[in-house]
Tab-separated table of C-alpha atoms in Angstrom:
chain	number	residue	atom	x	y	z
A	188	UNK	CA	29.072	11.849	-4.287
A	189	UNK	CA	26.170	12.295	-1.905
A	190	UNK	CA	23.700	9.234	-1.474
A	191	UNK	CA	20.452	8.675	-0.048
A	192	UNK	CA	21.049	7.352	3.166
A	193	UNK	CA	17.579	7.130	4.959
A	194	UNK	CA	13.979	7.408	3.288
A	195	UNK	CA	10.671	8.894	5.219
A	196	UNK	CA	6.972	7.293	4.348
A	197	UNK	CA	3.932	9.872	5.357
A	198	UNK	CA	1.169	7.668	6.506
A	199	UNK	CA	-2.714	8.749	7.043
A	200	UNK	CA	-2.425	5.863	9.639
A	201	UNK	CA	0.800	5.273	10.685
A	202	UNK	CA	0.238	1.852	12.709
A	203	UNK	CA	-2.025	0.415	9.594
A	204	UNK	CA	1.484	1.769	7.816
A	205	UNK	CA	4.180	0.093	10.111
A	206	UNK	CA	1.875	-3.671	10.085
A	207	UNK	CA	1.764	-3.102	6.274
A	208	UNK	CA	5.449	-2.935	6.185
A	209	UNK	CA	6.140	-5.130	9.312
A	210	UNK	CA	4.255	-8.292	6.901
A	211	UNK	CA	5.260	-7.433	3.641
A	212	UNK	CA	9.063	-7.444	4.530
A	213	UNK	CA	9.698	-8.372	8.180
A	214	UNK	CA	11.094	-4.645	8.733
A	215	UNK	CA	11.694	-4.036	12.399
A	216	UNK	CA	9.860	-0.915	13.640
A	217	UNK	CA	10.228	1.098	16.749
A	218	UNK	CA	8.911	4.122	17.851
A	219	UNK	CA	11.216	7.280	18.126
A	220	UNK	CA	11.662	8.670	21.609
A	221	UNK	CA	12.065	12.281	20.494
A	222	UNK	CA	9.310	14.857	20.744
A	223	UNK	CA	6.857	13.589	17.872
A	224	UNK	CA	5.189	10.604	16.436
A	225	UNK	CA	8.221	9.052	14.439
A	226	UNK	CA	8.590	5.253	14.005
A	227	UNK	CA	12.398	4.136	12.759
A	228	UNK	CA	12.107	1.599	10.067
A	229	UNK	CA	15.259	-1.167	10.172
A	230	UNK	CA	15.105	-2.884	6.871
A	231	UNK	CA	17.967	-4.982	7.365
A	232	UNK	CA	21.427	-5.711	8.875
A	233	UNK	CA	24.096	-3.453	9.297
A	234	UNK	CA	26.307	-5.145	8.015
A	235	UNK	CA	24.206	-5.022	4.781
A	236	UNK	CA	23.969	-2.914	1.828
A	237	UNK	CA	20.371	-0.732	2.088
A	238	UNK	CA	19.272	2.086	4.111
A	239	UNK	CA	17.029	2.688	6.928
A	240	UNK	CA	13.978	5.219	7.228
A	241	UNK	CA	11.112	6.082	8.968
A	242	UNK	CA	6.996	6.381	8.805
A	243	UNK	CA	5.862	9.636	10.023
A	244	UNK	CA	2.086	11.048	10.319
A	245	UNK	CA	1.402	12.349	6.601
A	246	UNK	CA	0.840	16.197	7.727
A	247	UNK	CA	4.789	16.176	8.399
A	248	UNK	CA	5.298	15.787	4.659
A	249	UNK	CA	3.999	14.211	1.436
A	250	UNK	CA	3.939	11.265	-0.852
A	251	UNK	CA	7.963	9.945	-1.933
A	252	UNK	CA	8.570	6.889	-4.274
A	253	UNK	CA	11.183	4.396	-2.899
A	254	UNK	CA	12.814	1.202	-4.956
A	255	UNK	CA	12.503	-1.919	-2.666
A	256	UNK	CA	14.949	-3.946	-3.804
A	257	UNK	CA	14.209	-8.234	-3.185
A	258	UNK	CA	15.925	-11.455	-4.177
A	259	UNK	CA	12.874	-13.137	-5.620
A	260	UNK	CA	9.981	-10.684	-6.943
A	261	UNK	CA	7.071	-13.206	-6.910
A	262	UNK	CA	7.518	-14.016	-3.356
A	263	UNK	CA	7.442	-10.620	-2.091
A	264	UNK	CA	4.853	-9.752	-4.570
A	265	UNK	CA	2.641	-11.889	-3.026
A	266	UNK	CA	3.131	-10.402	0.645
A	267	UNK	CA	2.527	-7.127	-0.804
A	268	UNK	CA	-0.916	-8.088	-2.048
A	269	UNK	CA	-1.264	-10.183	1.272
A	270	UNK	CA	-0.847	-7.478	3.685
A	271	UNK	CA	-3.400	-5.131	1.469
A	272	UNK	CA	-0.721	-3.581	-1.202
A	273	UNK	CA	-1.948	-3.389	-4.971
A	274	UNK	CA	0.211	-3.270	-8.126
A	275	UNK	CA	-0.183	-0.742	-10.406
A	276	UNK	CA	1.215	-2.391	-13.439
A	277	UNK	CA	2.534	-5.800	-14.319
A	278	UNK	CA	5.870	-7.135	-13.896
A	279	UNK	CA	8.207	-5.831	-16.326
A	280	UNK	CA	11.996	-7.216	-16.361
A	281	UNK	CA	14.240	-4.908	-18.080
A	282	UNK	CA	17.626	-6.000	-19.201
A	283	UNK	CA	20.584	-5.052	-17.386
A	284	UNK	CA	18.224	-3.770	-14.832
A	285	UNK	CA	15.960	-6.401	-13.258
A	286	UNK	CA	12.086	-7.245	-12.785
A	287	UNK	CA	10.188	-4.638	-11.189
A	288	UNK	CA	6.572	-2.926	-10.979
A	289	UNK	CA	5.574	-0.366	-9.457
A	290	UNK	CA	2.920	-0.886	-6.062
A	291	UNK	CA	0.962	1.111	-3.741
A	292	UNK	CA	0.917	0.146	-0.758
A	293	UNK	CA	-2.239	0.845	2.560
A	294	UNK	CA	-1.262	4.454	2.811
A	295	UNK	CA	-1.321	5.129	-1.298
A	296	UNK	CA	2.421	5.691	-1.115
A	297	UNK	CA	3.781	4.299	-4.289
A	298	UNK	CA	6.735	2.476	-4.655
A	299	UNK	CA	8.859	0.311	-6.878
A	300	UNK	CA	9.693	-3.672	-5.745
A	301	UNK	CA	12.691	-4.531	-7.620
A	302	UNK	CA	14.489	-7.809	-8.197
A	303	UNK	CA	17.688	-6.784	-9.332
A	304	UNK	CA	19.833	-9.049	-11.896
A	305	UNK	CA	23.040	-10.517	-10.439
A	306	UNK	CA	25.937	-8.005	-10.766
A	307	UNK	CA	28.324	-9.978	-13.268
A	308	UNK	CA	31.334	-11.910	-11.969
């Protein structure tokens, strides 16, 4: 079945972008050596479940929505705001699901933080 397996976020100003995303979630970012501005995004481990991305200059695409998953919602909530994100509605948890709202972050990209509950035993 196919899978997302790397995401892209357009940024007006891609540097403001990559310190937004740098602070908010420790995401290692390096520029691409290929023949345009591309920065890969590391979000974590290999050995770890998650994919990996980029941030690219917004005229080489438009807006996407991404779900951010987190083990503890408040915490990164409060990075998000920190490093200049805004929510756009308040935490809702939803059962079987987990907590989540959805944020904008310096660029106006919106996406969804997401604490997901513990898969049962």
């Amino acid at each position: 079945m196919p899978r997302v397996i790397h995401f892209e976020i357009p940024a007006d100003d891609p540097e403001r972008a990559i310190k937004f995303y740098e602070e908010a979630f420790g995401w290692k970012i390096e520029k691409w050596e290929g023949p345009f501005d591309y920065w890969l995004v590391m979000t974590g481990e290999e050995d770890e479940p998650g994919i990996n991305g980029a941030i690219m200059s917004r005229e080489m695409g438009e807006m996407i929505k991404n779900a951010i998953g987190v083990d503890n919602f408040d915490e990164y909530a409060e990075k998000i705001e920190k490093a200049g994100g805004k929510f756009l509605m308040e935490k809702e948890t939803l059962p079987g699901v987990g907590a989540m709202a959805a944020f904008e972050d310096t660029e106006g990209n919106i996406s969804v933080l997401i604490e997901p509950e513990p898969m049962p035993e």
